[in-house]
PDB file of C-alpha atoms in Angstrom:
ATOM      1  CA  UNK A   1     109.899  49.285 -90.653  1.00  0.00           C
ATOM      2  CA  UNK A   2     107.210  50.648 -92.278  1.00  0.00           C
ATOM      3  CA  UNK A   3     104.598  52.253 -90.258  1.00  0.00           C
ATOM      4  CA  UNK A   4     101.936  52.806 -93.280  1.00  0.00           C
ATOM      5  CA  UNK A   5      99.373  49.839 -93.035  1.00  0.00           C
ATOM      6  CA  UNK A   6      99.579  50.151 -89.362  1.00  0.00           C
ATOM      7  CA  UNK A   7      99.488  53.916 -88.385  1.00  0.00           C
ATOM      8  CA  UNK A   8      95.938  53.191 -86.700  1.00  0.00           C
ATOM      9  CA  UNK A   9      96.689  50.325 -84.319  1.00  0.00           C
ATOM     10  CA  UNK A  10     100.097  52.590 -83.107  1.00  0.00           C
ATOM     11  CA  UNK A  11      98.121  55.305 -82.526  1.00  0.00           C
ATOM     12  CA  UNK A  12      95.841  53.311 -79.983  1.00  0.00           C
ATOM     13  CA  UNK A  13      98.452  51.427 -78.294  1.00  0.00           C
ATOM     14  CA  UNK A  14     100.543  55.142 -77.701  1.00  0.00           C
ATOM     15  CA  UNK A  15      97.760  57.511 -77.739  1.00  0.00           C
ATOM     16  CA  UNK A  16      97.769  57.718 -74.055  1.00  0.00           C
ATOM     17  CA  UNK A  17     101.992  57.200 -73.635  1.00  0.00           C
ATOM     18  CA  UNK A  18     102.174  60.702 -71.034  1.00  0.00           C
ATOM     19  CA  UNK A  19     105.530  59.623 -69.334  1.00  0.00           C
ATOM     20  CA  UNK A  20     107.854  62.141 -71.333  1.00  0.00           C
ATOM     21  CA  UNK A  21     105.343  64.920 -72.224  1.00  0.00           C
ATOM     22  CA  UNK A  22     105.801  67.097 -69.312  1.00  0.00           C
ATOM     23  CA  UNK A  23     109.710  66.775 -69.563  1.00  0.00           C
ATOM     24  CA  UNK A  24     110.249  67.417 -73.602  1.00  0.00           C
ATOM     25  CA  UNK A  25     107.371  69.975 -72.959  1.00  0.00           C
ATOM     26  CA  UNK A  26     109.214  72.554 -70.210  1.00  0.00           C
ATOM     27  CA  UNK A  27     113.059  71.522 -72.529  1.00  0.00           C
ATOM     28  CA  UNK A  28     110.867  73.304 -75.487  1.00  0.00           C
ATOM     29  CA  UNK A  29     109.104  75.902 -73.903  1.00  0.00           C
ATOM     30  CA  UNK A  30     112.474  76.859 -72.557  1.00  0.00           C
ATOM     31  CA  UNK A  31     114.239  76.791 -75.822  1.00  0.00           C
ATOM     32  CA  UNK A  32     114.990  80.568 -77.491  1.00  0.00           C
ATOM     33  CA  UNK A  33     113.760  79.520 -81.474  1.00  0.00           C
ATOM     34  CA  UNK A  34     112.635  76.833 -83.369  1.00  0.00           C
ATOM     35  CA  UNK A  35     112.595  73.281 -82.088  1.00  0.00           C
ATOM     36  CA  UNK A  36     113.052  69.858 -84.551  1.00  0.00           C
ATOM     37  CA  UNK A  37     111.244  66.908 -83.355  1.00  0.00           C
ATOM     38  CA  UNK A  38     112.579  63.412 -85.469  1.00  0.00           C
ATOM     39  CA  UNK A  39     110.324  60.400 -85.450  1.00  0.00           C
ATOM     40  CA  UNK A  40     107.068  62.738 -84.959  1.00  0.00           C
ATOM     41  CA  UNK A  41     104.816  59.884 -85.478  1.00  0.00           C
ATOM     42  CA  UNK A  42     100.889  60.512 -85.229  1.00  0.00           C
ATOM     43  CA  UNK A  43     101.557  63.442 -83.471  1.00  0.00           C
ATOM     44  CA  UNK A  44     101.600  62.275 -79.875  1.00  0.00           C
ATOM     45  CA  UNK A  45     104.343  64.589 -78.717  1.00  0.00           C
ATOM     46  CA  UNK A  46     103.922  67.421 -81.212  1.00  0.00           C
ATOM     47  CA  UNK A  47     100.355  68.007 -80.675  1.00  0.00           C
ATOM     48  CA  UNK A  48     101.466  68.365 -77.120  1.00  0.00           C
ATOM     49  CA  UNK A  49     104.239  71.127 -77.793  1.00  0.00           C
ATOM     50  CA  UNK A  50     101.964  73.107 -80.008  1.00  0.00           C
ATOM     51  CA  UNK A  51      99.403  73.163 -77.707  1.00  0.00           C
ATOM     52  CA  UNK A  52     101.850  75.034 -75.217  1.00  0.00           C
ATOM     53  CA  UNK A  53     102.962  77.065 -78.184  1.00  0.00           C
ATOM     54  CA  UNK A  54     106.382  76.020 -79.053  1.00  0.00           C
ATOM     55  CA  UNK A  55     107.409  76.486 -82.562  1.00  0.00           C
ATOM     56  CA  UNK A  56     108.094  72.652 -83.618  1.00  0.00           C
ATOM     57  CA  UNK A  57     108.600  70.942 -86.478  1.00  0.00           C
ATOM     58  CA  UNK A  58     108.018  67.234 -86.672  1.00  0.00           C
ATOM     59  CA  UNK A  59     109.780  65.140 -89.099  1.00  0.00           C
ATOM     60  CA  UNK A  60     108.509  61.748 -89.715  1.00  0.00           C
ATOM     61  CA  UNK A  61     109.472  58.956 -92.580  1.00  0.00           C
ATOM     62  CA  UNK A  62     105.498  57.352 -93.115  1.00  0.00           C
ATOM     63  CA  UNK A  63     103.207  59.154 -94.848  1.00  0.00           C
ATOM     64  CA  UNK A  64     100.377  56.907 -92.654  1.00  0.00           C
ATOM     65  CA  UNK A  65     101.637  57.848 -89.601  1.00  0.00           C
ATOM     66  CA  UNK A  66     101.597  61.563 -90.863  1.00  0.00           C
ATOM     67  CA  UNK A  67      97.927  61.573 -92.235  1.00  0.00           C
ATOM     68  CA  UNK A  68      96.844  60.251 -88.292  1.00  0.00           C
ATOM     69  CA  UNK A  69      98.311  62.786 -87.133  1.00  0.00           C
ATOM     70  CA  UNK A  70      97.134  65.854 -89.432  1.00  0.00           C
ATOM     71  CA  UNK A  71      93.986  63.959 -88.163  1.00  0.00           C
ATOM     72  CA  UNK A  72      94.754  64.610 -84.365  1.00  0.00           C
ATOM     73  CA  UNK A  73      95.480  68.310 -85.513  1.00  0.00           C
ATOM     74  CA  UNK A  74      91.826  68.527 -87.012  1.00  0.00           C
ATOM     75  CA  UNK A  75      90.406  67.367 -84.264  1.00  0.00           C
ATOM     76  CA  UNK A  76      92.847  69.521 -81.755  1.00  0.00           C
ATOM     77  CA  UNK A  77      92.021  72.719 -83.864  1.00  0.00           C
ATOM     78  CA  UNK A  78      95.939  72.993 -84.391  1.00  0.00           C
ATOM     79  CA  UNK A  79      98.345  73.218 -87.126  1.00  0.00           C
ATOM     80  CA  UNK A  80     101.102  71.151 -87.153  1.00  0.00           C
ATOM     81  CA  UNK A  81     104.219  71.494 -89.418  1.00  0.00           C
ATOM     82  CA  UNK A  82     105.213  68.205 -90.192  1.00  0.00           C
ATOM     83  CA  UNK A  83     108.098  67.227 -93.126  1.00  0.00           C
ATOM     84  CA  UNK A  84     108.206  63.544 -94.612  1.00  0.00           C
ATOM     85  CA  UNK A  85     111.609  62.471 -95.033  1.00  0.00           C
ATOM     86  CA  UNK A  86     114.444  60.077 -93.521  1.00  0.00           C
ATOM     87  CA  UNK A  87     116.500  61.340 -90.409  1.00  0.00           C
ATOM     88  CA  UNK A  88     120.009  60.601 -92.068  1.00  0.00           C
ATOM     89  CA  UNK A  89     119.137  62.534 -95.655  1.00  0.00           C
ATOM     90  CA  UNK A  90     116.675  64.988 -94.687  1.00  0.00           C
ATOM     91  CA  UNK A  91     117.751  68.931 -95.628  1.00  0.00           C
ATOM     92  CA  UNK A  92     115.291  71.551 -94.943  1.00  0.00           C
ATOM     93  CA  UNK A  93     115.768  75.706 -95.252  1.00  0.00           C
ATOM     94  CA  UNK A  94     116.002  76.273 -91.584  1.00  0.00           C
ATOM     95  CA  UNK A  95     118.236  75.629 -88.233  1.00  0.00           C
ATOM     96  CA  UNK A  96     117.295  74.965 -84.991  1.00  0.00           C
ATOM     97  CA  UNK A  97     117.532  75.683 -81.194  1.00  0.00           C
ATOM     98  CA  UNK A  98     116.832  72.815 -80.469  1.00  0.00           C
ATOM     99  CA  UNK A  99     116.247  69.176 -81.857  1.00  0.00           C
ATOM    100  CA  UNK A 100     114.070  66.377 -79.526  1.00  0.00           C
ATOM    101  CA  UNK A 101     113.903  62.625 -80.600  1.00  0.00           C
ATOM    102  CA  UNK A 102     111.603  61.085 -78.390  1.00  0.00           C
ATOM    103  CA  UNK A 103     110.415  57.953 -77.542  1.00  0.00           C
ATOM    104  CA  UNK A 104     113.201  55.757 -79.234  1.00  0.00           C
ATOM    105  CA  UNK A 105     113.093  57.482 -82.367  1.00  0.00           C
ATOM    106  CA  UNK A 106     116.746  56.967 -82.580  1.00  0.00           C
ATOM    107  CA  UNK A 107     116.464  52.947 -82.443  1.00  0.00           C
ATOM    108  CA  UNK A 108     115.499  52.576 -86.138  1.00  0.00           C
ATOM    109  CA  UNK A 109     119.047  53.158 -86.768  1.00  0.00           C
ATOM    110  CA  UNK A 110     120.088  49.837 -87.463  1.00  0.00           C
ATOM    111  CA  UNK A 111     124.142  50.100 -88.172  1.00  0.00           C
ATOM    112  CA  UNK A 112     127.038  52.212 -87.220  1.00  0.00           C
ATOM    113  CA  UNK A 113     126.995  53.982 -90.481  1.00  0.00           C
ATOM    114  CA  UNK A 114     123.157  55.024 -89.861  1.00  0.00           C
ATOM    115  CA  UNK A 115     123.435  55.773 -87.197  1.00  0.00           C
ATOM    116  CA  UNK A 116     126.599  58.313 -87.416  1.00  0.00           C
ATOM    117  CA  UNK A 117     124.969  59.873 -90.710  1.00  0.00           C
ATOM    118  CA  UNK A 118     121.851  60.679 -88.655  1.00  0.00           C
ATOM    119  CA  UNK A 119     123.675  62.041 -86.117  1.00  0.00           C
ATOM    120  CA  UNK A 120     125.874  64.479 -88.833  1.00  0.00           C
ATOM    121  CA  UNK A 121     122.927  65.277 -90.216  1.00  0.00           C
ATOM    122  CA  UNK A 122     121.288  66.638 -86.969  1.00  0.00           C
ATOM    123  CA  UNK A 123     124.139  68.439 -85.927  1.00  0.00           C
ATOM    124  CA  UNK A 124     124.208  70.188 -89.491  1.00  0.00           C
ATOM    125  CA  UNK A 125     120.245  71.266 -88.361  1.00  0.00           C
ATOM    126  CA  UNK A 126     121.308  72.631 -85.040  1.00  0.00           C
ATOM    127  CA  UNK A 127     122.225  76.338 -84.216  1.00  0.00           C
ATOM    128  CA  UNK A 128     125.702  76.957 -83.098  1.00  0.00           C
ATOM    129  CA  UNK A 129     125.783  75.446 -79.159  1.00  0.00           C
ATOM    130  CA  UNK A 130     122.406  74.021 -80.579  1.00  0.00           C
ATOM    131  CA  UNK A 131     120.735  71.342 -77.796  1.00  0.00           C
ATOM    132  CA  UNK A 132     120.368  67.592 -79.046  1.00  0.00           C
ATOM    133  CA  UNK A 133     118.100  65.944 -76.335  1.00  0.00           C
ATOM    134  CA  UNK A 134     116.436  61.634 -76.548  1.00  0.00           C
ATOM    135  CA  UNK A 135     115.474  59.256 -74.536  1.00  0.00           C
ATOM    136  CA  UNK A 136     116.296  55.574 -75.354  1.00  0.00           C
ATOM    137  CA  UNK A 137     114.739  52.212 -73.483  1.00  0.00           C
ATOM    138  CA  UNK A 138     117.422  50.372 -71.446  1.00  0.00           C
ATOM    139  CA  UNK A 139     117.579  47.241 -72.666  1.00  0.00           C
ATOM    140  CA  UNK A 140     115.726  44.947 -71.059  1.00  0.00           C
ATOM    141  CA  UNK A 141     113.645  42.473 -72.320  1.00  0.00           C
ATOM    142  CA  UNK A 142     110.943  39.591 -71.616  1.00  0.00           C
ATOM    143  CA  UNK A 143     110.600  36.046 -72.086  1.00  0.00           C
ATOM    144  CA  UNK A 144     111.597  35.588 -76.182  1.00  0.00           C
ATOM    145  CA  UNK A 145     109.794  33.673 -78.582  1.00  0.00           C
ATOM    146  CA  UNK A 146     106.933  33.525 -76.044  1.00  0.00           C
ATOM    147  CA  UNK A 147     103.134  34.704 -77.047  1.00  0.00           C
ATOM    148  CA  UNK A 148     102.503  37.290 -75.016  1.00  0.00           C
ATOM    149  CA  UNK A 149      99.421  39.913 -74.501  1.00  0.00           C
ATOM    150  CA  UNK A 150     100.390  43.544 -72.612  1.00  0.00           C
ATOM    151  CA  UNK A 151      96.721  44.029 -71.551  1.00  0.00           C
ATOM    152  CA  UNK A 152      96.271  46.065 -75.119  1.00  0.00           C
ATOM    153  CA  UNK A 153      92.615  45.424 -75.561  1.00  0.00           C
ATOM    154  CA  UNK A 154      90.791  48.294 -77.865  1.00  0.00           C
ATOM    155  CA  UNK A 155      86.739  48.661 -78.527  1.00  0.00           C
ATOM    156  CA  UNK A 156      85.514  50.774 -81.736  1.00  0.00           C
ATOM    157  CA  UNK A 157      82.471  50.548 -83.537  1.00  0.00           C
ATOM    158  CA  UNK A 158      80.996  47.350 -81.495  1.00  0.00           C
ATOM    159  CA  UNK A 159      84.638  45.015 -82.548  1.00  0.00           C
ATOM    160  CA  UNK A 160      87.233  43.812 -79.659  1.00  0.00           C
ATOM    161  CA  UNK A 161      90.890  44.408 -81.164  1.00  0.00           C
ATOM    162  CA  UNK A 162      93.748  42.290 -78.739  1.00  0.00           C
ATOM    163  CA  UNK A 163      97.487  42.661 -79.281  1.00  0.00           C
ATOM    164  CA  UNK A 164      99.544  40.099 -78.895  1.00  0.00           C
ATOM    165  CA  UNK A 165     103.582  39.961 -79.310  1.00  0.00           C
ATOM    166  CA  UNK A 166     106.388  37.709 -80.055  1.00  0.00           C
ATOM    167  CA  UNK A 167     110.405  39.050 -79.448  1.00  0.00           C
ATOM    168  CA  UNK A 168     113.352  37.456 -80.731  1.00  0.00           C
ATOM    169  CA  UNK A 169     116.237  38.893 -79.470  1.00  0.00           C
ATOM    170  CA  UNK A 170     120.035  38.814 -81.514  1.00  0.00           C
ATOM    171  CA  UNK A 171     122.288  39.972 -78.979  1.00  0.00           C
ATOM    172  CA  UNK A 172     125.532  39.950 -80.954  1.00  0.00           C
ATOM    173  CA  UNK A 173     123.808  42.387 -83.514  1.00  0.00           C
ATOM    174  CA  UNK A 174     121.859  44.443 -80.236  1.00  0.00           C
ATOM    175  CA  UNK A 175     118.869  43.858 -82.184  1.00  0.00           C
ATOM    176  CA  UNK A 176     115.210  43.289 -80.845  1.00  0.00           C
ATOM    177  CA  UNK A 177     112.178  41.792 -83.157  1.00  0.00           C
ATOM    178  CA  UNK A 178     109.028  42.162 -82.199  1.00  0.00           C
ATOM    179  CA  UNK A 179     106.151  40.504 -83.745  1.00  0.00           C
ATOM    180  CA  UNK A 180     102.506  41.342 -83.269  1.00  0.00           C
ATOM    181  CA  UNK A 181      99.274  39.739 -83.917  1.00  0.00           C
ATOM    182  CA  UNK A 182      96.507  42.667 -83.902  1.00  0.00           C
ATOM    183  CA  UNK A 183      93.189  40.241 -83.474  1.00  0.00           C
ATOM    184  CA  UNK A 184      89.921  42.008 -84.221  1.00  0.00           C
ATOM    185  CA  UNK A 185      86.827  39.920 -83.581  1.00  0.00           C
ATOM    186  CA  UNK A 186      83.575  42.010 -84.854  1.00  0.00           C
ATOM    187  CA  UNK A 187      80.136  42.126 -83.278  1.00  0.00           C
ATOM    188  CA  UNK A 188      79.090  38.870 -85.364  1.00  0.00           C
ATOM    189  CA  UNK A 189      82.058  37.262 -84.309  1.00  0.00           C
ATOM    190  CA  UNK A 190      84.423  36.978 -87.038  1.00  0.00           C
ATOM    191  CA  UNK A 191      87.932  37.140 -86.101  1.00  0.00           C
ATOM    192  CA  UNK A 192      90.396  39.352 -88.709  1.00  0.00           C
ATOM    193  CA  UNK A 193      94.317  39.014 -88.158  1.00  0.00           C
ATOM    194  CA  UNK A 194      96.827  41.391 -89.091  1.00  0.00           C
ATOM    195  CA  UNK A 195     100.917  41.031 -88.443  1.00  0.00           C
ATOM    196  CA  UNK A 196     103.308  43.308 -88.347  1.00  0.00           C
ATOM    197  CA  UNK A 197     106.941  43.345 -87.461  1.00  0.00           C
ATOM    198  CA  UNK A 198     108.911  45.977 -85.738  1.00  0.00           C
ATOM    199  CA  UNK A 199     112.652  45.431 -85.800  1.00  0.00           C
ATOM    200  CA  UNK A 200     114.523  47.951 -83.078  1.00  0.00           C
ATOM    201  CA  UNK A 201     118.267  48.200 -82.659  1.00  0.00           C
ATOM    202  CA  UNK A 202     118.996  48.926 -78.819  1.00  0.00           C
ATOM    203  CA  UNK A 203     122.142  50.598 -77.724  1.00  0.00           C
ATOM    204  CA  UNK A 204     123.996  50.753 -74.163  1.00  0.00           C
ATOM    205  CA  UNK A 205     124.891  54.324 -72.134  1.00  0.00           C
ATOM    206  CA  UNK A 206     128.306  54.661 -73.451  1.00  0.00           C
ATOM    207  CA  UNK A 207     128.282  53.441 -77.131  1.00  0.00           C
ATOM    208  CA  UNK A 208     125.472  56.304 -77.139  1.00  0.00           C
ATOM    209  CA  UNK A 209     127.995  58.614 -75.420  1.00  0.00           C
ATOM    210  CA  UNK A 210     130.927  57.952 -78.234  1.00  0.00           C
ATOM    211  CA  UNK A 211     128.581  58.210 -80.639  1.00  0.00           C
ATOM    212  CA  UNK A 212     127.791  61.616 -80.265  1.00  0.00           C
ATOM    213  CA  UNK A 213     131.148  62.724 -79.544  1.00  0.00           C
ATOM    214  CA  UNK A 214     131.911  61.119 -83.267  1.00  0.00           C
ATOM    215  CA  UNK A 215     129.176  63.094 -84.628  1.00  0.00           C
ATOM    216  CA  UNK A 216     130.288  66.671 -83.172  1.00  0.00           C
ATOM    217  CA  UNK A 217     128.422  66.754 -80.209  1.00  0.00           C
ATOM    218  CA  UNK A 218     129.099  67.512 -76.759  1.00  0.00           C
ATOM    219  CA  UNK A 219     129.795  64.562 -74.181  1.00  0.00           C
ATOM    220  CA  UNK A 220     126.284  64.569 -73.012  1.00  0.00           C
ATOM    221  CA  UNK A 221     124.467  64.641 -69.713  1.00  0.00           C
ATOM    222  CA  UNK A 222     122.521  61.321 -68.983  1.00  0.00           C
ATOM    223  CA  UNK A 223     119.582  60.750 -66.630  1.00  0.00           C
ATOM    224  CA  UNK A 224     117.613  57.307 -65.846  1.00  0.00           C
ATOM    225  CA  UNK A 225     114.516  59.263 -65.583  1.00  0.00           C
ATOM    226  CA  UNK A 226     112.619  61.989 -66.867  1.00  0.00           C
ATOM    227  CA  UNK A 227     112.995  63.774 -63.771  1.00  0.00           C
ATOM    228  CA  UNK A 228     116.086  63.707 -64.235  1.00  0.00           C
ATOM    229  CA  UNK A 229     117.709  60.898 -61.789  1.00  0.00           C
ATOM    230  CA  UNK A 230     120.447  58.671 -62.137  1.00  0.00           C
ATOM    231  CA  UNK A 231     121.140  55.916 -64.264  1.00  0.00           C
ATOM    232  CA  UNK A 232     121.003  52.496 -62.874  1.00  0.00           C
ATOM    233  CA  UNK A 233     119.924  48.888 -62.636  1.00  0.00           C
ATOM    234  CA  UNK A 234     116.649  49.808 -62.198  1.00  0.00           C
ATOM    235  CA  UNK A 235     115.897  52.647 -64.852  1.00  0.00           C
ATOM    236  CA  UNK A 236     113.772  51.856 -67.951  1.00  0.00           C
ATOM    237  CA  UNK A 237     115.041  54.745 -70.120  1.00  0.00           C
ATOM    238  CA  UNK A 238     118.122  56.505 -70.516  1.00  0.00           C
ATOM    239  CA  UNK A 239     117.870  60.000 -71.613  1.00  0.00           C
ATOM    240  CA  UNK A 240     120.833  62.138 -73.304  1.00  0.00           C
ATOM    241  CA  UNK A 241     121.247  65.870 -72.797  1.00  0.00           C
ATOM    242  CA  UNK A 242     123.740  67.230 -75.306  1.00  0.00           C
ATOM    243  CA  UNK A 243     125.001  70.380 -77.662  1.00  0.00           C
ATOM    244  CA  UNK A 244     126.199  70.824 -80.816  1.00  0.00           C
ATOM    245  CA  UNK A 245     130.264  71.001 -80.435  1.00  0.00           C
ATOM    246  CA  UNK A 246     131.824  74.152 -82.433  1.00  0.00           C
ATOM    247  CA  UNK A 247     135.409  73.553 -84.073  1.00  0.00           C
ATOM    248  CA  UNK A 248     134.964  70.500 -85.439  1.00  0.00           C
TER     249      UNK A 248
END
């Protein structure tokens, strides 16, 4: 998907997203060099880990989303190092301690051949016994092809902007659509509609598992929480604690 003509609108609806801040924030603080973040986004998570003074680099594929966050840094009074470029062909000058993909960065991976380049390709980032660490949603979805609005309502500059979404889900190909309808009705009262579509490709616990021991990785420690408890029925996100594996 591109993320260009619609940087703004995801930076309202995720602005204020605080559920993984404090955990990726302590995993970086704690980490002994540099830190890679993939899918940086507007800056939501990397604003957060400069501000506590980690050394992070963000990668991120859309130039939009990297302009809103350059913003955020303008406003924050920070400096953020952020690289445009893909997560399966990037190559930059430097290794790292530690690599973070938050927020289900990884689920714009859309085949097994993506998906196992990416992975390469952050292992060939990492520092020997280098720490790979993501969170992914469990897959669990609404109603599909069903209008439905989330309660994301915005106000700016006098207009009323409502979000409304559509999924379709293809379960033989573990993929989730979601269309949205971003309706902005102005002070006069004219309504402006804008669509996007965001196609995700969800995974289960232990395809995720044997795909990072195909990549060179570690088998990897998984939590159903950010605070680190178990994986069950009732968890909404799965998150994967792993190192780079030497030998291979």
């Amino acid at each position: 998907m591109n993320y260009d003509d619609f940087a703004d609108l995801y930076d309202h609806q995720y602005d204020l997203y605080r559920d993984d801040l404090h955990f990726y924030g302590q995993l970086c603080e704690r980490a002994s060099g540099p830190v890679l973040e993939i899918g940086s986004g507007t800056g939501r998570v990397t604003a957060y880990l400069a501000r506590r003074g980690v050394q992070v680099t963000g990668l991120e594929p859309s130039g939009g989303m990297i302009a809103y966050a350059q913003a955020r840094a303008v406003r924050e009074n920070l400096s953020l190092n952020i690289v445009q470029g893909d997560v399966k062909t990037f190559a930059l000058d430097q290794n790292f301690t530690l690599c973070v993909a938050p927020f289900n960065a990884l689920m714009h991976l859309y085949t097994p051949n993506e998906q196992l380049r990416a992975l390469e390709n952050i292992r060939s980032h990492l520092e020997p016994g280098g720490q790979f660490v993501f969170d992914l949603s469990v897959p669990r979805y609404g109603a599909t092809n069903t209008v439905r609005h989330e309660g994301e309502t915005f106000y700016a500059n006098g207009s009323r902007t409502d979000v409304f979404l559509v999924q379709r889900h293809d379960e033989v190909k573990q993929g989730i659509v979601t269309e949205y309808s971003a309706d902005t009705t102005a002070p006069d009262g004219t309504l402006k509609r804008r669509h996007y579509t965001l196609t995700q490709r969800y995974y289960h616990r232990y395809e995720v598992e044997w795909l990072l021991r195909c990549a060179g990785f570690e088998s990897p420690r998984v939590a159903g929480s950010f605070q680190g408890g178990p994986l069950d029925s009732g968890s909404e996100v799965m998150v994967f604690q792993t190192r780079r594996k030497e030998g291979v």
